[in-house]
Short mmCIF file of C-alpha atoms (C1' of nucleotides) in Angstrom, two decimals:
data_model
loop_
_atom_site.label_atom_id
_atom_site.label_comp_id
_atom_site.label_asym_id
_atom_site.label_seq_id
_atom_site.Cartn_x
_atom_site.Cartn_y
_atom_site.Cartn_z
CA MET A 1 0.00 0.00 0.00
CA PRO A 2 1.47 3.33 -0.99
CA ILE A 3 1.56 5.88 1.79
CA LYS A 4 -0.79 8.79 1.43
CA ALA A 5 -0.80 12.21 3.01
CA PRO A 6 -2.48 12.08 6.43
CA LYS A 7 -6.11 13.11 6.72
CA GLY A 8 -6.56 16.83 6.62
CA THR A 9 -3.19 17.56 5.04
CA ARG A 10 -2.53 18.25 1.41
CA ASP A 11 0.24 18.95 -1.02
CA ILE A 12 0.38 22.27 -2.73
CA LEU A 13 1.63 21.21 -6.14
CA PRO A 14 3.98 23.09 -8.46
CA GLU A 15 1.11 23.88 -10.79
CA ASP A 16 -0.72 25.76 -8.02
CA ILE A 17 2.11 27.26 -6.05
CA TYR A 18 2.06 30.56 -7.91
CA GLN A 19 -1.28 31.35 -6.33
CA TRP A 20 0.19 30.93 -2.87
CA ASN A 21 3.28 32.94 -3.70
CA PHE A 22 1.05 35.68 -5.06
CA VAL A 23 -1.11 36.15 -1.96
CA GLU A 24 1.84 35.67 0.40
CA GLU A 25 3.77 38.41 -1.29
CA LYS A 26 0.75 40.71 -1.46
CA PHE A 27 0.08 40.23 2.23
CA ALA A 28 3.68 40.78 3.28
CA ASN A 29 3.96 43.95 1.21
CA LEU A 30 0.73 45.31 2.57
CA CYS A 31 1.74 44.67 6.17
CA LYS A 32 5.03 46.45 5.58
CA ARG A 33 3.12 49.40 4.13
CA PHE A 34 1.42 49.69 7.52
CA GLY A 35 4.71 49.35 9.39
CA TYR A 36 4.36 45.72 10.45
CA LYS A 37 7.44 43.51 10.59
CA GLU A 38 7.56 39.81 9.93
CA ILE A 39 8.04 37.37 12.78
CA ARG A 40 8.55 33.61 12.57
CA ILE A 41 7.60 31.50 15.53
CA PRO A 42 7.92 27.79 16.29
CA VAL A 43 5.51 25.20 14.97
CA PHE A 44 5.30 23.72 18.46
CA GLU A 45 5.22 25.26 21.92
CA HIS A 46 4.77 24.11 25.49
CA THR A 47 1.18 22.90 25.80
CA GLU A 48 0.72 25.20 28.76
CA LEU A 49 1.09 28.27 26.55
CA PHE A 50 -2.05 27.38 24.64
CA GLN A 51 -3.90 26.31 27.76
CA ARG A 52 -3.27 29.73 29.23
CA GLY A 53 -3.30 31.79 26.07
CA VAL A 54 -6.10 30.28 24.03
CA GLY A 55 -8.05 29.16 27.08
CA ASP A 56 -8.65 25.91 28.90
CA THR A 57 -12.37 25.92 28.25
CA THR A 58 -12.16 26.29 24.50
CA ASP A 59 -12.84 23.47 22.05
CA ILE A 60 -9.49 24.16 20.47
CA VAL A 61 -7.61 23.28 23.62
CA GLN A 62 -10.01 20.69 24.95
CA LYS A 63 -10.31 18.49 21.90
CA GLU A 64 -8.46 19.79 18.89
CA MET A 65 -4.79 20.08 19.82
CA TYR A 66 -2.04 17.82 18.60
CA THR A 67 -0.40 17.20 21.96
CA PHE A 68 2.41 14.77 22.75
CA LEU A 69 5.21 14.17 25.20
CA ASP A 70 8.65 14.69 23.73
CA LYS A 71 11.58 12.47 24.64
CA GLY A 72 12.37 14.71 27.57
CA GLY A 73 8.89 14.19 29.00
CA ARG A 74 7.72 17.72 28.16
CA SER A 75 4.14 18.22 27.01
CA ILE A 76 4.35 19.81 23.61
CA SER A 77 1.57 20.95 21.28
CA LEU A 78 1.50 21.87 17.64
CA ARG A 79 0.27 25.46 17.41
CA PRO A 80 -3.49 25.62 16.82
CA GLU A 81 -3.17 29.34 16.02
CA GLY A 82 -0.55 32.06 15.97
CA THR A 83 -1.36 34.71 18.54
CA ALA A 84 -0.26 32.79 21.63
CA GLY A 85 3.17 32.10 20.15
CA VAL A 86 3.64 35.70 19.09
CA VAL A 87 2.67 36.93 22.53
CA ARG A 88 5.09 34.47 24.12
CA SER A 89 7.84 35.77 21.86
CA PHE A 90 6.90 39.36 22.68
CA ILE A 91 7.34 38.65 26.37
CA GLU A 92 10.43 36.44 26.02
CA HIS A 93 12.31 39.05 24.01
CA GLY A 94 11.30 42.03 26.09
CA MET A 95 9.48 43.70 23.24
CA SER A 96 7.66 45.93 25.71
CA SER A 97 10.97 47.82 25.83
CA LEU A 98 10.84 48.45 22.11
CA PRO A 99 9.29 51.65 20.77
CA GLN A 100 5.55 51.15 21.16
CA PRO A 101 3.40 49.99 19.55
CA VAL A 102 4.96 46.74 18.33
CA LYS A 103 3.53 45.63 15.01
CA LEU A 104 4.08 42.08 13.82
CA PHE A 105 2.83 39.89 11.00
CA TYR A 106 3.27 36.23 10.14
CA GLN A 107 2.43 33.53 7.65
CA ILE A 108 2.12 30.16 9.34
CA THR A 109 0.66 26.72 9.22
CA ALA A 110 -1.51 25.74 12.17
CA TYR A 111 -2.85 22.40 13.35
CA ARG A 112 -6.18 21.31 14.71
CA TYR A 113 -7.47 17.77 15.07
CA GLU A 114 -10.91 18.17 13.54
CA ASN A 115 -12.98 16.40 10.95
CA VAL A 116 -12.21 17.69 7.52
CA GLN A 117 -14.62 19.55 5.29
CA LYS A 118 -14.62 22.24 2.68
CA GLY A 119 -12.39 25.10 3.80
CA ARG A 120 -11.21 23.20 6.87
CA TYR A 121 -8.11 21.09 7.19
CA ARG A 122 -6.03 19.67 10.01
CA GLU A 123 -3.00 21.48 8.73
CA PHE A 124 -3.98 24.88 7.43
CA ASN A 125 -2.38 28.20 6.59
CA GLN A 126 -2.98 31.49 8.29
CA PHE A 127 -1.88 35.03 7.68
CA GLY A 128 -1.96 37.09 10.84
CA ALA A 129 -0.95 40.39 12.32
CA GLU A 130 -0.69 41.53 15.92
CA LEU A 131 -0.61 45.11 17.13
CA LEU A 132 0.71 45.25 20.69
CA GLY A 133 0.90 48.14 23.12
CA ALA A 134 -1.88 50.30 21.68
CA SER A 135 -5.20 50.51 23.48
CA ASP A 136 -6.69 53.31 21.41
CA PRO A 137 -9.65 52.54 19.14
CA ALA A 138 -7.44 53.77 16.32
CA ALA A 139 -5.49 50.52 16.69
CA ASP A 140 -8.64 48.48 16.13
CA VAL A 141 -9.36 50.53 13.08
CA GLU A 142 -5.85 50.14 11.71
CA ILE A 143 -6.15 46.35 11.86
CA ILE A 144 -9.54 46.38 10.18
CA THR A 145 -8.44 48.79 7.47
CA LEU A 146 -5.38 46.67 6.79
CA LEU A 147 -7.67 43.75 6.07
CA ALA A 148 -10.12 45.81 4.06
CA LEU A 149 -7.27 47.05 1.95
CA PHE A 150 -5.88 43.55 1.53
CA PHE A 151 -9.17 42.31 0.14
CA GLN A 152 -9.43 45.39 -2.05
CA ASP A 153 -5.88 44.85 -3.36
CA LEU A 154 -6.77 41.31 -4.33
CA GLY A 155 -9.99 42.38 -5.99
CA ILE A 156 -12.20 40.51 -3.56
CA LYS A 157 -15.67 41.96 -3.24
CA ASN A 158 -18.68 41.44 -1.03
CA LEU A 159 -17.03 40.04 2.06
CA GLU A 160 -19.20 40.90 5.01
CA LEU A 161 -17.53 42.58 7.95
CA ASN A 162 -19.28 41.68 11.19
CA LEU A 163 -18.45 43.60 14.34
CA ASN A 164 -19.22 43.26 18.00
CA SER A 165 -17.87 44.24 21.38
CA ILE A 166 -17.70 41.65 24.10
CA GLY A 167 -16.58 44.15 26.74
CA CYS A 168 -13.81 43.95 29.27
CA PRO A 169 -13.51 41.50 32.19
CA LYS A 170 -15.20 44.07 34.41
CA CYS A 171 -18.36 44.53 32.41
CA ARG A 172 -18.38 40.95 31.22
CA GLY A 173 -18.49 39.81 34.83
CA GLU A 174 -21.51 42.01 35.39
CA TYR A 175 -23.10 40.73 32.25
CA ASN A 176 -22.44 37.11 33.08
CA LYS A 177 -24.35 37.63 36.30
CA LYS A 178 -27.26 39.14 34.39
CA LEU A 179 -27.18 36.37 31.82
CA ARG A 180 -27.05 33.64 34.43
CA ALA A 181 -29.96 35.22 36.25
CA TYR A 182 -31.94 35.23 33.03
CA LEU A 183 -31.03 31.67 32.12
CA GLU A 184 -31.26 30.08 35.53
CA SER A 185 -34.95 29.25 35.35
CA LYS A 186 -34.63 27.95 31.81
CA ILE A 187 -31.61 25.74 32.26
CA GLU A 188 -33.62 22.52 32.00
CA GLY A 189 -34.64 23.36 28.43
CA MET A 190 -31.08 23.75 27.18
CA CYS A 191 -28.83 21.22 25.46
CA ASP A 192 -26.21 19.31 27.42
CA THR A 193 -23.25 21.36 26.25
CA CYS A 194 -25.05 24.54 27.19
CA LYS A 195 -25.84 23.23 30.64
CA ASP A 196 -22.10 22.82 30.99
CA ARG A 197 -21.46 26.23 29.45
CA PHE A 198 -23.84 27.79 31.96
CA HIS A 199 -21.25 27.17 34.67
CA ARG A 200 -18.03 27.51 32.73
CA ASN A 201 -18.65 30.23 30.20
CA PRO A 202 -22.30 31.28 29.78
CA LEU A 203 -21.33 33.70 27.02
CA ARG A 204 -20.96 30.86 24.58
CA ILE A 205 -24.57 29.81 25.04
CA LEU A 206 -25.39 32.84 22.89
CA ASP A 207 -23.60 31.13 20.04
CA CYS A 208 -25.40 27.76 20.33
CA LYS A 209 -27.04 26.49 17.17
CA GLU A 210 -29.55 24.21 18.90
CA GLU A 211 -33.08 25.43 18.24
CA THR A 212 -34.18 25.15 21.85
CA CYS A 213 -31.18 27.12 23.08
CA LYS A 214 -31.61 29.65 20.31
CA SER A 215 -35.18 30.39 21.31
CA ILE A 216 -34.19 30.75 24.95
CA VAL A 217 -31.32 33.04 24.09
CA LYS A 218 -33.38 35.16 21.72
CA ASP A 219 -34.80 37.31 24.50
CA ALA A 220 -31.73 37.24 26.69
CA PRO A 221 -30.05 40.56 27.44
CA ALA A 222 -27.44 41.27 24.74
CA LEU A 223 -23.86 41.71 25.79
CA LEU A 224 -23.40 44.73 23.59
CA ASP A 225 -26.24 46.49 25.42
CA ASN A 226 -24.66 45.82 28.78
CA ILE A 227 -21.02 46.76 28.44
CA CYS A 228 -19.52 49.44 30.63
CA ASP A 229 -19.18 53.09 29.64
CA GLU A 230 -15.54 52.78 28.73
CA CYS A 231 -16.14 49.81 26.47
CA ARG A 232 -19.17 51.48 24.92
CA ASP A 233 -17.15 54.59 24.22
CA HIS A 234 -14.34 52.51 22.72
CA PHE A 235 -16.74 50.69 20.44
CA LYS A 236 -18.41 53.92 19.34
CA LYS A 237 -15.07 55.43 18.41
CA VAL A 238 -14.23 52.37 16.35
CA THR A 239 -17.50 52.53 14.44
CA ASP A 240 -17.23 56.32 14.02
CA LYS A 241 -13.85 55.92 12.40
CA LEU A 242 -15.04 53.12 10.14
CA ASN A 243 -17.96 55.32 9.11
CA ALA A 244 -15.58 58.18 8.39
CA ILE A 245 -13.47 55.98 6.11
CA GLY A 246 -16.53 54.47 4.50
CA ILE A 247 -15.95 50.87 5.51
CA ILE A 248 -19.25 49.03 5.63
CA TYR A 249 -19.98 46.69 8.52
CA ASN A 250 -22.79 44.93 10.35
CA ILE A 251 -23.09 44.87 14.07
CA ASP A 252 -23.57 41.25 15.01
CA LYS A 253 -24.37 40.81 18.69
CA GLY A 254 -23.90 37.08 18.33
CA ILE A 255 -20.17 37.07 17.64
CA VAL A 256 -18.50 35.68 20.69
CA ARG A 257 -15.34 34.13 19.22
CA GLY A 258 -14.10 30.75 20.29
CA LEU A 259 -10.94 31.88 21.95
CA ASP A 260 -11.05 33.10 25.54
CA TYR A 261 -8.59 35.92 25.22
CA TYR A 262 -10.74 38.41 23.35
CA THR A 263 -11.93 41.68 24.91
CA LYS A 264 -13.84 44.64 23.56
CA THR A 265 -13.78 44.65 19.75
CA VAL A 266 -14.26 41.36 17.91
CA PHE A 267 -14.85 41.02 14.20
CA GLU A 268 -14.90 38.66 11.27
CA PHE A 269 -14.93 38.84 7.49
CA VAL A 270 -17.37 36.30 6.10
CA SER A 271 -18.09 34.91 2.66
CA ARG A 272 -21.41 33.38 1.68
CA ASN A 273 -20.05 31.46 -1.26
CA ILE A 274 -17.41 29.02 -0.10
CA GLY A 275 -19.39 26.47 1.89
CA SER A 276 -20.38 26.42 5.50
CA GLN A 277 -16.90 27.44 6.70
CA GLY A 278 -17.34 30.95 5.44
CA THR A 279 -15.23 32.85 7.94
CA VAL A 280 -12.26 33.99 5.91
CA CYS A 281 -10.81 36.02 8.72
CA GLY A 282 -11.46 36.49 12.42
CA GLY A 283 -9.90 38.72 15.01
CA GLY A 284 -10.27 41.06 17.89
CA ARG A 285 -8.77 42.84 20.83
CA TYR A 286 -7.05 40.93 23.63
CA ASP A 287 -6.07 43.41 26.30
CA GLY A 288 -5.50 40.83 29.02
CA LEU A 289 -3.53 38.22 27.09
CA VAL A 290 0.04 39.42 27.52
CA GLU A 291 -0.41 39.70 31.25
CA GLU A 292 -2.14 36.32 31.36
CA CYS A 293 0.93 34.82 29.72
CA GLY A 294 3.25 36.36 32.27
CA GLY A 295 4.20 39.64 30.63
CA PRO A 296 3.62 43.25 31.61
CA PRO A 297 0.05 44.53 31.17
CA THR A 298 -0.11 45.25 27.45
CA PRO A 299 -3.12 45.83 25.24
CA GLY A 300 -3.24 44.09 21.90
CA ILE A 301 -5.33 43.44 18.85
CA GLY A 302 -4.91 41.14 15.91
CA PHE A 303 -6.46 38.73 13.46
CA ALA A 304 -5.96 35.44 11.68
CA LEU A 305 -6.92 34.88 8.08
CA GLY A 306 -7.48 31.45 6.55
CA VAL A 307 -5.44 31.26 3.37
CA GLU A 308 -7.24 28.18 1.99
CA ARG A 309 -10.52 30.02 2.40
CA LEU A 310 -9.10 33.17 0.89
CA LEU A 311 -8.04 31.25 -2.23
CA LEU A 312 -11.42 29.50 -2.39
CA GLU A 313 -13.15 32.85 -2.32
CA MET A 314 -10.85 34.28 -5.00
CA GLN A 315 -11.52 31.28 -7.19
CA ASN A 316 -15.22 31.67 -6.53
CA GLN A 317 -15.12 35.31 -7.60
CA GLY A 318 -13.17 34.44 -10.73
CA ILE A 319 -10.16 36.49 -9.75
CA GLU A 320 -7.22 35.64 -11.98
CA ILE A 321 -3.80 35.34 -10.46
CA PRO A 322 -0.93 36.05 -12.85
CA LYS A 323 0.76 32.87 -14.03
CA PRO A 324 4.50 32.44 -13.61
CA GLU A 325 6.75 33.54 -16.44
CA ALA A 326 7.67 31.05 -19.12
CA PRO A 327 11.29 29.93 -19.61
CA ASP A 328 13.20 32.34 -21.84
CA ILE A 329 14.89 29.68 -23.91
CA TYR A 330 15.28 25.96 -24.46
CA ILE A 331 18.61 24.74 -25.76
CA GLY A 332 18.74 21.40 -27.53
CA ALA A 333 21.74 19.54 -28.81
CA ILE A 334 22.50 16.78 -31.27
CA GLY A 335 25.72 14.92 -30.76
CA GLU A 336 28.44 15.13 -28.16
CA LYS A 337 30.29 18.13 -29.52
CA ALA A 338 27.15 20.20 -29.62
CA GLU A 339 26.22 18.99 -26.17
CA LEU A 340 29.46 20.40 -24.77
CA VAL A 341 28.79 23.77 -26.36
CA SER A 342 25.21 23.77 -25.11
CA GLU A 343 26.44 23.13 -21.57
CA ARG A 344 28.68 26.18 -21.74
CA LEU A 345 25.99 28.30 -23.33
CA ALA A 346 23.39 27.37 -20.72
CA TRP A 347 25.87 28.15 -17.95
CA GLN A 348 26.50 31.59 -19.37
CA LEU A 349 22.84 32.36 -19.95
CA ARG A 350 21.95 31.43 -16.41
CA GLN A 351 24.76 33.60 -15.10
CA HIS A 352 23.04 36.45 -16.90
CA ASN A 353 19.76 35.73 -15.12
CA ILE A 354 18.12 34.21 -18.16
CA THR A 355 15.81 31.27 -17.55
CA CYS A 356 17.33 28.54 -19.66
CA ILE A 357 16.25 24.91 -19.92
CA LYS A 358 18.62 22.57 -21.70
CA ASP A 359 18.24 19.03 -22.91
CA ILE A 360 19.44 16.43 -20.44
CA MET A 361 17.79 13.41 -22.00
CA GLY A 362 19.70 13.13 -25.27
CA ARG A 363 16.46 12.78 -27.18
CA SER A 364 15.59 13.26 -30.83
CA VAL A 365 15.13 16.76 -32.15
CA LYS A 366 11.45 16.16 -32.51
CA ALA A 367 11.11 15.02 -28.91
CA GLN A 368 13.13 18.01 -27.77
CA MET A 369 10.91 20.39 -29.70
CA LYS A 370 7.80 18.84 -28.23
CA TYR A 371 9.25 19.20 -24.78
CA ALA A 372 10.21 22.82 -25.40
CA ASP A 373 6.64 23.46 -26.46
CA LYS A 374 5.13 21.77 -23.41
CA ILE A 375 7.20 23.74 -20.95
CA GLY A 376 6.25 26.93 -22.78
CA ALA A 377 9.74 28.08 -23.75
CA ASN A 378 9.72 31.41 -25.56
CA TYR A 379 12.68 30.56 -27.77
CA VAL A 380 14.41 27.39 -28.91
CA LEU A 381 17.97 26.94 -30.07
CA ILE A 382 19.05 23.56 -31.44
CA LEU A 383 22.79 22.98 -31.75
CA GLY A 384 24.37 20.43 -34.07
CA ASP A 385 27.67 19.99 -35.87
CA ASP A 386 26.88 22.71 -38.42
CA GLU A 387 26.18 25.29 -35.76
CA ILE A 388 29.36 24.52 -33.90
CA GLU A 389 31.43 24.88 -37.03
CA THR A 390 29.87 28.07 -38.30
CA ASN A 391 29.21 29.53 -34.84
CA LYS A 392 25.75 30.36 -36.11
CA ALA A 393 22.36 28.92 -35.24
CA LYS A 394 18.66 29.36 -35.90
CA LEU A 395 16.85 30.96 -33.00
CA LYS A 396 13.22 29.95 -33.15
CA ASP A 397 10.47 32.11 -31.72
CA MET A 398 7.97 29.55 -30.48
CA ARG A 399 5.05 31.94 -30.57
CA THR A 400 5.32 32.94 -34.18
CA GLY A 401 7.28 29.97 -35.43
CA ASP A 402 9.79 32.30 -37.09
CA THR A 403 13.47 31.47 -37.06
CA LYS A 404 16.33 33.92 -37.30
CA ASP A 405 20.00 33.27 -37.92
CA ILE A 406 22.18 34.52 -35.12
CA THR A 407 25.79 34.07 -34.15
CA LEU A 408 26.21 32.27 -30.86
CA ASP A 409 28.25 35.12 -29.37
CA THR A 410 25.34 37.51 -29.69
CA LEU A 411 22.76 35.19 -28.14
CA ILE A 412 23.06 36.51 -24.64
CA ASP A 413 22.80 40.16 -25.64
CA ARG A 414 19.85 39.35 -27.79
CA LEU A 415 17.94 37.53 -25.05
CA ILE A 416 18.66 40.26 -22.54
CA LYS A 417 17.30 42.81 -25.00
CA ASN A 418 14.22 40.66 -25.57
CA LYS A 419 13.55 40.51 -21.86
CA ALA A 420 13.70 44.25 -21.36
"C1'" G B 1 -17.24 12.62 18.33
"C1'" U B 2 -21.98 12.27 14.87
"C1'" G B 3 -24.66 11.83 9.95
"C1'" A B 4 -24.97 11.17 4.60
"C1'" G B 5 -22.69 10.34 -0.31
"C1'" U B 6 -18.52 8.35 -3.07
"C1'" A B 7 -14.23 4.71 -4.18
"C1'" U B 8 -12.44 1.33 -11.76
"C1'" A B 9 -5.35 3.77 -15.36
"C1'" G B 10 -1.42 9.76 -13.51
"C1'" C B 11 -6.45 12.84 -14.42
"C1'" U B 12 -11.93 12.87 -15.86
"C1'" C B 13 -15.11 8.95 -16.32
"C1'" A B 14 -17.83 4.43 -19.07
"C1'" G B 15 -18.59 -0.74 -17.75
"C1'" U B 16 -25.72 -3.71 -19.75
"C1'" U B 17 -30.39 -8.40 -15.68
"C1'" G B 18 -23.82 -10.93 -12.21
"C1'" G B 19 -20.81 -14.04 -17.64
"C1'" U B 20 -15.18 -15.53 -19.49
"C1'" U B 21 -8.81 -11.40 -22.37
"C1'" A B 22 -11.78 -4.38 -17.75
"C1'" G B 23 -12.63 0.23 -21.78
"C1'" A B 24 -12.61 5.57 -23.64
"C1'" G B 25 -10.85 10.59 -23.68
"C1'" C B 26 -6.89 13.44 -21.84
"C1'" G B 27 -1.83 12.95 -20.16
"C1'" C B 28 3.03 10.16 -20.57
"C1'" C B 29 6.74 7.51 -24.00
"C1'" A B 30 8.04 6.29 -28.99
"C1'" G B 31 7.35 6.19 -34.28
"C1'" G B 32 5.21 8.28 -39.00
"C1'" U B 33 9.50 13.05 -40.78
"C1'" U B 34 17.61 9.48 -38.65
"C1'" G B 35 17.80 18.66 -37.87
"C1'" U B 36 12.60 21.66 -35.61
"C1'" G B 37 6.81 22.04 -31.57
"C1'" G B 38 1.41 22.91 -32.03
"C1'" C B 39 -2.78 19.62 -36.16
"C1'" C B 40 -3.20 14.58 -37.84
"C1'" C B 41 -2.10 9.17 -37.92
"C1'" U B 42 0.12 4.57 -35.64
"C1'" G B 43 1.99 1.90 -31.64
"C1'" G B 44 3.51 1.30 -26.40
"C1'" A B 45 3.71 1.63 -21.09
"C1'" G B 46 0.34 2.11 -17.13
"C1'" G B 47 -5.11 -1.45 -13.30
"C1'" U B 48 -4.03 -6.58 -6.82
"C1'" C B 49 -11.45 -2.65 -10.18
"C1'" A B 50 -9.66 0.94 -2.15
"C1'" U B 51 -8.75 -3.42 1.43
"C1'" G B 52 -10.65 -7.91 3.83
"C1'" G B 53 -14.46 -11.33 4.09
"C1'" G B 54 -19.28 -13.42 2.33
"C1'" U B 55 -23.22 -15.07 -1.45
"C1'" U B 56 -22.65 -17.60 -6.33
"C1'" C B 57 -20.81 -22.46 -11.15
"C1'" G B 58 -19.02 -17.38 -11.94
"C1'" A B 59 -18.43 -10.74 -8.64
"C1'" C B 60 -15.91 -4.40 -11.09
"C1'" U B 61 -21.33 -5.51 -10.55
"C1'" C B 62 -24.99 -8.21 -4.87
"C1'" C B 63 -24.16 -8.29 0.91
"C1'" C B 64 -21.09 -7.10 5.41
"C1'" A B 65 -16.88 -4.91 7.69
"C1'" U B 66 -12.61 -1.80 7.44
"C1'" U B 67 -9.99 2.24 5.34
"C1'" A B 68 -9.80 6.51 2.46
"C1'" U B 69 -12.31 10.60 0.45
"C1'" U B 70 -16.29 14.50 -0.15
"C1'" C B 71 -20.07 17.31 2.12
"C1'" A B 72 -22.59 18.52 6.58
"C1'" C B 73 -23.23 18.90 12.31
"C1'" C B 74 -20.21 20.69 16.57
"C1'" C B 75 -16.58 24.41 16.43
"C1'" C B 76 -13.43 27.51 13.92
"C1'" A B 77 -9.19 30.24 9.88
#
RNA sequence: GUGAGUAUAGCUCAGUUGGUUAGAGCGCCAGGUUGUGGCCCUGGAGGUCAUGGGUUCGACUCCCAUUAUUCACCCCA
């Protein structure tokens, strides 16, 4: 039995890689335009980091992490997301002593043990950015505008931006009391997971998809209507700024986010066209996270964007990504003498930054021509005894089919000129 | 963890009420033209019919299990 890629993983093949390179480069350039710097973090971390950072009560930590003991007996987990690792690095390298704010971006794979479906894999790719040290609503807006501009740059239209505020620990505590009071009498009518949530994290009951829970929750007090003055003011400033820029959004009181660290602003960009996993990007503010992970009190906000979903959406919208450039020239040879010359020629061409494919199969001229055609070479040069003797050859333009006599010494200059 | 669909060549798929050497198109290799691609023609390589068991004189076809895969639930990027 041949070995196949494990469930939920996939190869990105040479024929598709240009799409990935394209969005990766676009994202990196955009982040730099906003003053963000790239950071690379480990694929695995101490399990405890995610337990503390992502949250012990979350599905991600409870049932989706790839966790194992290494040979030293340490509990290690593959990162299920990027923020916790970035925050750990921020603390470990004393980045709170850097000029504030600290702006970071990354392009990572992440790992979650889940059942696979469209737009969801066990190994998946995320683009993310984290803005640390800035508590002002302007920081929230910067992160959202970065994303809006990214989608605009790529030509993606009609992604819905959903916004909510889930308050700070202070007002959320108040709200949890209110919510519990409201739900207490109705607890018997709720599903089993929600009965559990009632004690652990009643907020997430708001997000339950069970009909019975939904109907109970429908008339529950909304979190957004019960946040404290400071949080309300923060949220208003965020929406005022978005209005001023002209970024369209919905306020969605149901967004809770599955990670425990979020505070105040939470948001997501959603597509309706790419299956049931339509959240292309999710993010929010996490003012307590750095401290929770053992660093100095530091506000932060960031997001993670699912690259597989991004590409699905681009495909869905018919957005064309420029294909990679074709090889400049194919050099074929007949006979050993010509082969030696073609080796030297190819070496020189490549030194001059010209993409040159040469024959390494010793095949017939016809086979070589067919191959040159299939790889999309712009020009073909076939060398034989005649060419070596006269130092001249026919340079064939594969598009038009025209051939032109050239001397071998002028080939490089000619190709360089063609490229320009 | 749960539910449903699917599994035949590298890819996309045929394969009759169960019948003997399992097919096509595309792709790959070669030849037709021993020095010039695309079009055309000819030939070749490539299959434990997902795996294991069962029913049957006989199974790609029917039944069961397993695995993989797709979509969905939960949840999330």
